[in-house]
XYZ file of C-alpha atoms in Angstrom:
610
model
C 0.000 0.000 0.000
C 1.329 3.450 -0.876
C 0.958 5.228 2.435
C 1.534 8.624 0.839
C -1.370 8.232 -1.583
C -4.377 10.505 -1.074
C -6.554 9.327 1.783
C -10.202 10.419 2.057
C -10.780 12.849 4.876
C -12.431 11.200 7.857
C -15.194 12.985 9.645
C -13.704 15.802 11.656
C -14.956 15.621 15.192
C -14.180 18.973 16.776
C -15.807 19.746 20.078
C -19.104 21.512 19.605
C -18.054 24.561 21.563
C -14.718 26.216 21.012
C -12.979 28.714 23.286
C -15.052 31.545 24.677
C -18.297 29.879 23.643
C -17.613 29.997 19.886
C -17.858 26.969 17.676
C -14.784 26.253 15.584
C -16.920 26.761 12.491
C -17.545 30.358 13.615
C -13.852 31.260 13.417
C -12.925 32.881 10.104
C -9.632 31.735 8.506
C -6.630 33.624 9.839
C -8.489 34.742 12.992
C -8.379 33.401 16.507
C -10.308 33.876 19.710
C -8.894 34.173 23.230
C -8.178 30.874 24.910
C -9.617 30.194 28.341
C -7.322 29.589 31.292
C -7.925 25.831 30.988
C -7.802 25.284 27.214
C -9.312 22.190 25.714
C -7.206 19.515 24.106
C -4.202 17.450 25.047
C -0.691 18.914 25.344
C 1.476 17.761 22.453
C 3.970 16.538 25.045
C 1.442 14.074 26.454
C 0.510 12.881 22.988
C 4.152 12.089 22.230
C 4.534 10.325 25.568
C 1.469 8.192 24.943
C 2.708 7.139 21.511
C 5.396 5.170 23.324
C 8.038 3.807 20.955
C 9.236 6.675 18.766
C 7.293 6.834 15.531
C 7.829 10.569 15.113
C 10.680 12.966 15.823
C 10.178 16.506 17.061
C 11.804 18.563 14.309
C 10.741 21.972 15.627
C 8.801 23.265 18.603
C 8.974 27.078 18.576
C 6.052 27.298 21.001
C 7.217 24.431 23.222
C 5.589 21.043 23.622
C 2.625 22.234 25.661
C 0.628 23.420 22.649
C -2.828 21.833 22.764
C -4.054 19.228 20.301
C -7.788 18.521 20.198
C -8.100 16.833 16.807
C -5.991 14.915 14.295
C -6.663 15.365 10.581
C -5.087 14.263 7.309
C -4.486 16.922 4.666
C -3.841 16.046 1.026
C -2.346 18.901 -1.034
C -4.591 17.903 -3.965
C -7.662 18.721 -1.874
C -8.594 21.937 -0.152
C -5.999 22.644 2.527
C -7.539 23.781 5.778
C -6.874 23.533 9.481
C -8.453 24.815 12.627
C -6.928 25.803 15.960
C -5.903 22.715 17.893
C -5.436 20.492 14.844
C -2.527 18.114 14.489
C -2.262 17.998 10.699
C -0.810 14.929 8.982
C 0.470 16.428 5.719
C 0.832 13.708 3.090
C 2.522 13.697 -0.284
C 3.990 17.225 -0.207
C 7.632 17.863 -1.094
C 10.040 20.766 -1.500
C 8.728 24.302 -1.823
C 5.109 23.114 -1.896
C 5.548 21.492 1.512
C 7.050 24.679 2.948
C 4.176 26.786 1.642
C 1.639 24.362 3.101
C 3.341 24.394 6.504
C 3.167 28.185 6.489
C -0.506 28.163 5.421
C -1.486 25.611 8.062
C 0.315 27.644 10.732
C -1.543 30.777 9.648
C -4.829 28.888 10.029
C -3.951 27.992 13.645
C -2.775 24.389 13.410
C -1.108 23.207 16.618
C 1.384 20.950 14.823
C 2.150 19.605 11.360
C 3.513 16.109 10.720
C 5.434 15.342 7.516
C 7.562 12.646 5.930
C 10.792 13.612 4.177
C 13.063 11.679 1.842
C 15.421 10.892 4.711
C 13.080 8.885 6.912
C 13.843 5.204 6.905
C 16.093 5.267 3.837
C 19.577 3.868 3.665
C 22.322 5.845 5.358
C 24.676 7.747 3.095
C 28.453 7.443 3.635
C 29.579 9.848 6.343
C 31.502 12.967 5.413
C 35.166 13.023 6.499
C 35.256 12.860 10.257
C 31.476 12.660 10.567
C 28.772 10.146 11.364
C 26.516 8.529 8.789
C 23.808 10.820 7.429
C 20.423 10.314 5.814
C 19.193 11.642 2.487
C 16.459 14.245 2.778
C 18.251 16.118 5.535
C 18.273 19.380 3.576
C 14.535 19.065 2.963
C 13.835 18.559 6.659
C 16.063 21.486 7.618
C 14.184 23.750 5.211
C 10.838 22.625 6.625
C 12.122 23.141 10.164
C 13.166 26.696 9.361
C 9.757 27.389 7.869
C 7.979 25.937 10.906
C 10.099 27.935 13.346
C 9.425 31.166 11.486
C 5.706 30.368 11.277
C 5.523 29.402 14.954
C 4.127 25.885 14.501
C 5.431 22.562 15.845
C 6.817 20.234 13.175
C 6.897 16.438 13.549
C 8.926 14.166 11.281
C 7.156 10.834 10.793
C 9.096 7.618 10.265
C 8.684 6.271 6.727
C 7.345 2.887 7.805
C 4.411 4.443 9.672
C 1.084 4.416 7.809
C -0.744 7.721 7.843
C -4.169 6.208 8.505
C -2.864 4.145 11.412
C -1.036 7.132 12.890
C -4.191 9.207 12.678
C -6.267 6.496 14.353
C -3.779 6.076 17.194
C -3.366 9.813 17.794
C -7.109 10.487 17.750
C -7.641 7.658 20.193
C -5.033 9.135 22.523
C -6.607 12.583 22.313
C -10.070 11.184 23.025
C -9.032 8.882 25.839
C -6.738 11.323 27.596
C -8.961 14.408 27.740
C -9.603 13.769 31.414
C -5.932 13.263 32.195
C -4.419 16.595 33.214
C -1.098 15.330 34.558
C 1.806 16.669 32.521
C 4.558 15.401 34.765
C 7.343 13.570 33.048
C 9.813 11.278 34.761
C 13.011 9.695 33.720
C 14.868 6.660 34.893
C 18.210 5.027 34.523
C 17.018 1.483 35.128
C 15.237 -0.473 37.837
C 15.954 0.179 41.514
C 17.579 -3.194 42.132
C 20.077 -2.500 39.370
C 20.748 0.912 40.886
C 21.196 -0.565 44.380
C 23.787 -2.981 43.030
C 25.612 -0.171 41.234
C 25.687 1.972 44.385
C 27.006 -0.993 46.366
C 29.891 -1.439 43.954
C 30.715 2.278 43.997
C 30.621 2.602 47.789
C 31.886 -0.819 48.831
C 28.947 -1.337 51.158
C 25.555 -3.045 51.372
C 22.773 -0.868 49.973
C 19.059 -0.624 50.546
C 16.662 1.871 48.992
C 13.593 2.749 51.063
C 10.576 4.959 50.557
C 9.503 7.722 52.915
C 7.681 5.169 55.115
C 10.908 3.127 55.531
C 9.607 0.345 53.300
C 12.417 -1.444 51.482
C 12.038 -0.993 47.721
C 15.318 -2.576 46.604
C 18.589 -3.822 48.038
C 21.955 -5.056 46.884
C 23.282 -8.568 47.338
C 26.041 -9.394 49.807
C 26.898 -11.001 53.101
C 28.123 -9.418 56.361
C 24.719 -7.936 57.126
C 23.968 -6.539 60.547
C 20.773 -7.060 62.522
C 18.995 -3.955 61.201
C 19.616 -4.854 57.575
C 18.645 -8.488 58.087
C 15.328 -7.600 59.705
C 14.631 -4.806 57.199
C 15.163 -7.023 54.162
C 13.219 -9.933 55.613
C 10.351 -7.756 56.778
C 10.530 -5.310 53.866
C 10.523 -2.536 56.458
C 12.788 -1.395 59.243
C 11.773 -2.749 62.686
C 10.018 -0.106 64.727
C 12.479 -0.380 67.616
C 15.387 0.473 65.341
C 13.454 3.195 63.571
C 12.722 4.756 66.965
C 16.455 4.856 67.713
C 17.172 6.593 64.422
C 14.434 9.137 65.113
C 15.818 9.693 68.589
C 19.286 10.351 67.165
C 17.807 12.903 64.725
C 18.789 10.897 61.653
C 15.425 11.119 59.901
C 15.123 14.846 60.530
C 18.481 15.451 58.884
C 17.641 13.179 55.945
C 14.382 15.050 55.320
C 15.987 18.475 55.536
C 18.157 18.306 52.410
C 20.882 16.529 50.476
C 23.204 16.020 53.428
C 24.966 12.651 53.609
C 24.380 11.499 57.188
C 26.911 9.333 59.024
C 25.660 6.851 61.615
C 28.376 5.453 63.874
C 28.647 1.786 64.779
C 26.556 0.669 67.780
C 27.482 -2.937 68.656
C 25.077 -2.896 71.591
C 22.192 -2.546 69.121
C 23.661 -4.783 66.430
C 24.311 -1.794 64.133
C 27.381 -1.365 61.980
C 28.566 1.959 60.587
C 26.281 3.478 57.953
C 25.926 6.297 55.490
C 22.509 7.552 54.467
C 21.157 10.217 52.154
C 17.638 11.480 51.607
C 15.956 11.209 48.209
C 14.007 14.351 47.329
C 11.872 15.840 44.582
C 12.264 19.539 45.316
C 11.281 19.911 48.966
C 9.328 16.658 49.038
C 11.105 13.670 50.664
C 10.717 10.494 48.615
C 12.847 8.076 50.572
C 16.355 7.169 51.687
C 19.410 5.287 50.468
C 21.255 3.386 53.202
C 24.784 2.019 52.883
C 25.944 -0.400 55.571
C 29.671 -0.926 55.985
C 30.841 -4.540 55.896
C 34.153 -6.012 56.965
C 35.972 -3.658 54.602
C 35.732 0.135 54.983
C 33.627 2.103 52.546
C 35.374 3.583 49.521
C 37.002 7.006 49.629
C 34.372 8.534 47.334
C 31.394 6.770 48.857
C 29.693 9.995 49.955
C 30.054 11.623 46.527
C 28.660 8.528 44.828
C 25.780 8.436 47.299
C 24.829 12.047 46.542
C 24.723 11.406 42.791
C 22.779 8.204 43.341
C 20.141 10.022 45.398
C 19.509 12.510 42.601
C 19.258 9.774 39.975
C 17.107 7.490 42.122
C 14.637 10.310 42.794
C 13.651 10.235 39.136
C 13.118 6.481 39.209
C 10.929 6.716 42.303
C 8.818 9.419 40.688
C 8.356 7.102 37.731
C 7.179 4.303 39.984
C 4.786 6.609 41.816
C 3.188 8.175 38.759
C 3.719 5.302 36.329
C 4.703 7.727 33.590
C 7.746 5.783 32.422
C 6.895 6.802 28.875
C 8.075 10.257 29.889
C 11.600 8.871 30.076
C 11.337 7.752 26.486
C 10.237 11.216 25.405
C 13.150 12.895 27.198
C 15.629 10.378 25.869
C 14.128 10.656 22.379
C 14.409 14.446 22.516
C 18.002 14.281 23.757
C 18.911 11.707 21.109
C 17.234 13.856 18.458
C 19.180 16.918 19.600
C 22.473 14.993 19.564
C 21.735 13.882 16.007
C 20.686 17.379 14.946
C 17.090 16.402 14.157
C 15.366 18.938 16.439
C 15.926 22.475 17.558
C 17.312 23.060 21.030
C 14.122 24.753 22.191
C 12.207 21.471 22.120
C 14.613 19.932 24.633
C 14.950 23.058 26.757
C 11.171 23.287 27.031
C 11.037 19.760 28.484
C 14.034 19.538 30.803
C 14.288 23.163 31.925
C 17.798 23.996 30.770
C 19.000 27.277 29.340
C 19.386 27.174 25.568
C 21.626 30.271 25.534
C 24.336 28.852 27.811
C 27.341 26.692 27.090
C 27.145 22.897 26.968
C 29.242 19.923 26.026
C 28.873 16.204 25.409
C 30.873 13.283 26.757
C 30.575 9.860 25.129
C 31.257 6.488 26.767
C 31.658 3.126 25.076
C 32.380 -0.354 26.312
C 35.507 -1.587 24.579
C 35.007 -4.674 22.416
C 33.692 -7.020 25.110
C 35.899 -9.932 24.188
C 38.803 -9.806 21.810
C 39.132 -12.226 18.951
C 41.901 -13.948 20.871
C 39.688 -14.718 23.866
C 38.262 -18.248 24.173
C 34.638 -18.461 23.065
C 33.520 -19.576 26.525
C 34.865 -16.328 28.025
C 32.920 -14.039 25.700
C 29.800 -12.572 27.316
C 26.430 -13.661 25.986
C 23.691 -11.198 25.103
C 22.134 -10.980 28.609
C 25.569 -10.348 30.080
C 26.284 -7.621 27.521
C 22.925 -5.999 28.308
C 23.671 -6.116 32.037
C 27.048 -4.483 31.481
C 25.471 -1.765 29.365
C 22.769 -1.140 31.965
C 25.325 -0.883 34.736
C 27.406 1.548 32.708
C 24.362 3.795 32.209
C 23.602 3.684 35.940
C 27.187 4.473 36.856
C 27.464 7.347 34.391
C 24.145 8.741 35.659
C 25.301 8.628 39.276
C 28.598 10.385 38.629
C 27.219 13.085 36.358
C 24.263 13.819 38.645
C 26.707 14.380 41.498
C 28.647 16.802 39.265
C 25.635 18.702 37.895
C 21.982 18.213 38.697
C 20.850 19.184 35.193
C 22.985 16.566 33.434
C 21.160 14.309 30.981
C 22.110 10.762 29.987
C 20.919 8.700 27.059
C 22.017 5.772 24.945
C 22.405 6.074 21.205
C 23.862 3.609 18.724
C 25.358 1.532 21.514
C 27.079 4.458 23.225
C 26.194 6.315 26.399
C 26.070 10.094 26.004
C 26.063 12.729 28.715
C 24.857 16.236 27.995
C 26.156 18.774 30.499
C 24.182 21.995 29.943
C 24.211 25.430 31.586
C 28.013 25.595 31.696
C 29.382 29.040 32.462
C 33.161 29.684 32.329
C 34.657 30.685 35.658
C 37.980 32.302 36.458
C 39.886 29.741 34.413
C 37.715 30.268 31.327
C 36.636 27.621 28.835
C 39.711 25.522 29.476
C 38.790 25.285 33.153
C 35.294 23.994 32.336
C 36.638 21.381 29.917
C 39.285 20.246 32.388
C 36.649 19.871 35.100
C 34.494 17.679 32.846
C 37.573 15.749 31.743
C 38.363 15.004 35.391
C 34.778 13.847 35.964
C 34.989 11.575 32.911
C 38.262 10.032 34.073
C 36.772 9.317 37.499
C 33.749 7.707 35.857
C 35.881 5.475 33.625
C 38.078 4.524 36.582
C 34.988 3.670 38.643
C 33.633 1.519 35.815
C 36.875 -0.430 35.831
C 37.356 -0.747 39.594
C 33.763 -1.055 40.802
C 32.081 -2.842 37.910
C 34.972 -4.547 36.159
C 34.034 -2.863 32.859
C 36.581 -1.762 30.278
C 35.371 1.620 29.059
C 36.732 4.337 26.821
C 35.385 7.871 26.774
C 35.766 11.085 24.814
C 34.850 14.645 25.748
C 33.648 17.062 23.081
C 34.536 20.729 23.126
C 32.437 23.279 24.969
C 29.945 24.988 22.645
C 28.351 28.360 23.268
C 24.685 27.382 22.917
C 22.515 24.309 23.297
C 21.774 24.410 19.578
C 25.463 23.604 18.891
C 25.426 20.411 20.972
C 25.490 18.190 17.829
C 28.937 19.654 17.071
C 30.220 18.663 20.508
C 28.731 15.183 20.109
C 30.257 14.782 16.622
C 33.669 15.724 17.961
C 33.397 13.254 20.849
C 32.349 10.572 18.354
C 35.343 11.291 16.149
C 37.695 10.803 19.072
C 35.896 7.686 20.293
C 35.777 6.208 16.783
C 39.534 6.627 16.480
C 40.142 5.208 19.947
C 38.050 2.117 19.293
C 39.341 1.640 15.759
C 43.029 2.409 16.008
C 43.966 3.370 19.569
C 42.363 0.506 21.477
C 45.744 -1.015 22.263
C 47.032 2.243 23.713
C 46.145 2.214 27.407
C 47.173 5.878 27.719
C 43.962 6.870 25.944
C 41.076 5.599 28.030
C 39.794 9.197 28.058
C 40.685 11.837 25.497
C 39.677 15.104 23.863
C 40.296 16.171 20.284
C 43.220 18.327 21.411
C 44.850 15.263 23.009
C 44.745 13.070 19.911
C 43.987 15.353 16.968
C 46.748 14.006 14.709
C 45.829 10.436 15.575
C 42.165 11.104 14.843
C 43.010 12.609 11.467
C 45.275 9.688 10.589
C 42.636 7.215 11.768
C 39.963 8.875 9.590
C 42.343 8.886 6.630
C 43.022 5.197 7.116
C 39.273 4.566 7.299
C 38.902 6.123 3.834
C 41.700 3.910 2.543
C 39.909 0.858 3.940
C 36.690 1.850 2.176
C 38.296 2.452 -1.250
C 40.214 -0.432 -2.870
C 41.103 1.900 -5.748
C 43.190 3.923 -3.298
C 45.567 0.996 -2.679
C 49.014 0.973 -4.291
C 49.488 -2.478 -5.910
C 53.218 -2.249 -5.242
C 52.546 -2.141 -1.505
C 50.225 -5.140 -1.902
C 53.047 -6.949 -3.697
C 55.326 -6.338 -0.719
C 52.659 -7.533 1.694
C 52.150 -10.783 -0.225
C 55.902 -11.377 -0.444
C 56.284 -10.871 3.286
C 53.421 -13.227 4.098
C 54.840 -15.936 1.860
C 58.471 -15.665 2.910
C 58.286 -14.390 6.471
C 61.097 -11.909 5.791
C 59.641 -9.250 8.124
C 60.179 -6.603 5.441
C 56.870 -4.826 6.132
C 57.474 -4.149 9.817
C 61.059 -3.108 9.132
C 60.096 -0.682 6.363
C 57.250 0.873 8.397
C 59.490 1.396 11.417
C 62.150 2.940 9.162
C 59.608 5.360 7.642
C 58.210 6.294 11.061
C 61.771 7.106 12.194
C 62.169 9.563 9.271
C 64.804 7.337 7.671
C 66.985 7.174 10.785
C 68.306 3.616 10.435
C 69.925 3.523 13.870
C 66.792 4.695 15.708
C 64.600 2.276 13.758
C 66.998 -0.638 14.313
C 67.021 0.073 18.029
C 63.213 -0.108 18.145
C 63.328 -3.447 16.304
C 66.272 -4.784 18.354
C 68.313 -5.574 15.264
C 71.625 -4.298 13.822
C 71.418 -1.123 11.686
C 73.005 -2.938 8.735
C 70.300 -5.622 8.949
C 67.644 -2.920 8.798
C 69.316 -1.203 5.816
C 69.369 -4.533 3.957
C 65.679 -5.146 4.641
C 64.742 -1.641 3.466
C 66.688 -2.104 0.187
C 65.104 -5.546 -0.249
C 61.594 -4.106 0.363
C 62.184 -1.435 -2.295
C 63.468 -4.061 -4.740
C 60.567 -6.490 -4.218
C 57.860 -3.823 -4.430
C 59.314 -1.379 -6.932
C 58.566 1.551 -4.620
C 60.917 4.539 -5.016
C 61.784 5.482 -1.448
C 63.551 8.625 -2.697
C 60.146 10.027 -3.721
C 58.462 11.839 -0.752
C 54.963 11.124 -2.056
C 55.618 7.413 -2.427
C 57.173 7.282 1.038
C 54.128 9.018 2.557
C 51.535 6.822 0.881
C 53.526 3.655 1.562
C 53.658 4.548 5.245
C 49.889 5.130 5.373
C 49.042 1.885 3.615
C 51.453 -0.134 5.737
C 50.051 1.488 8.873
C 46.529 0.516 7.769
C 47.693 -3.052 7.208
C 49.329 -3.197 10.619
C 46.083 -2.173 12.312
C 43.850 -4.246 10.026
C 45.640 -7.285 8.588
C 42.589 -8.120 6.455
C 42.480 -4.695 4.802
C 44.199 -5.845 1.628
């Protein structure tokens, strides 16, 4: 079925009475009437949340995501184009300048939002530009439509190509009808289930963790032995025993936990069967949600246990809100918006409207990636299966969330294409300027990677993008972090000095890595003489390739190269002459030396490249 073919208009079922007692049919085109304080319709935000799995992307939201939708209609450019205030218009079959004119016309008529399909949705990815990520065709078309929508003041939704217009209309109208009585706009986000978070906190602090609600009911706990009497009774009874709770109240522990984000220390009390503890209150604004408790075992708690506990409290608050309100779809919307911003598919205002960050302040992106989980040399039985890989990924997200929340409350974390991204917004240079901000984030990233290794046993690499001036430039910071991480994973993974890097740390290596990637992609860029040398070396085992590459990297210094190879300089000179003879390469030609070095370097890093 051609989903972009004209579809007959369904009956439009506007409410009988519009704002201020008017019917929608009484409103002349291009005119509007004042909206009441409690306008009819469903906020676009709630509609997107209710859709669940992303079938549309927010391409533009100049008026925010709280614009009201009270009807969903399909508009075919071949028919009469009309919209009324509150309409979500599904615009089918329009392309190029015609689509832009229709978006403007629908905005002038009061449409709340316009949904379109462009040539880039669902089509094959085009090769990435040098140093960039893969891109989709149709991007220019979507950018032009976004500009038009922003200037016209109407929300623009980009619909995935596989979605049928009639089905999308039916689903959206059902949501609008069913949710009219639902006035809750709260959104929540989560970084995983509470048991996963408890286990992550336990590994970061070195203690035994329990997460409780405001009534001291145990919601989740970590595994482990060496429990004291209070923990044993709390876990078994799913609530702290009243006698122990009375002691904590008497000592003023609960009052301090409710008052703010203070990490409270509770000394050991052998007479009551209590070991040393740390505790922190979980809050949503001024409202206490619960408490995280960390009991010390035989080993002392880690040096950064209190810092980890503070970040965990902020992250866990969002999960508890989700459980209370059961609006977990809100997480998907936030993560979808963040992912869309990182990929450059939406304007920054759409994200800022949802997560309350300043779009006119500096921001940067850090990217984390698990290194290849098991190398090709590892025995098959030691390679993690899919559930194990998923668990590792989930723990990495939890850990990154904890550390970044402790650093900055407004930090946002999402996963995209197998990587974990952190957006740090609202960054303002201090006395040390931009460099000071970047160094601070770099330090945070190093601590996070070190914690992943020591606490979770995960091998992680990370890259920090440069600080950009505005939220709208975040895709540039993400692209830069990706470039560094791509190079680290592709060509620097054996270099343990680069677990964390910025573009300034490894710029030349990144550029070489991206150049080698182009060589790998284009067989026509290979010099057959170098291939001849490679085949000769493989057949005879003369070690000419490694000797020649080392010689070229040493700028022709035979003694320095021979020392690196632990051979006599005369032996190296012989091998270099032999390599030139076998291949026919003129090593007196600078261009041939340069290209030979690049191709040999590619072969060294990817033996199957030729």
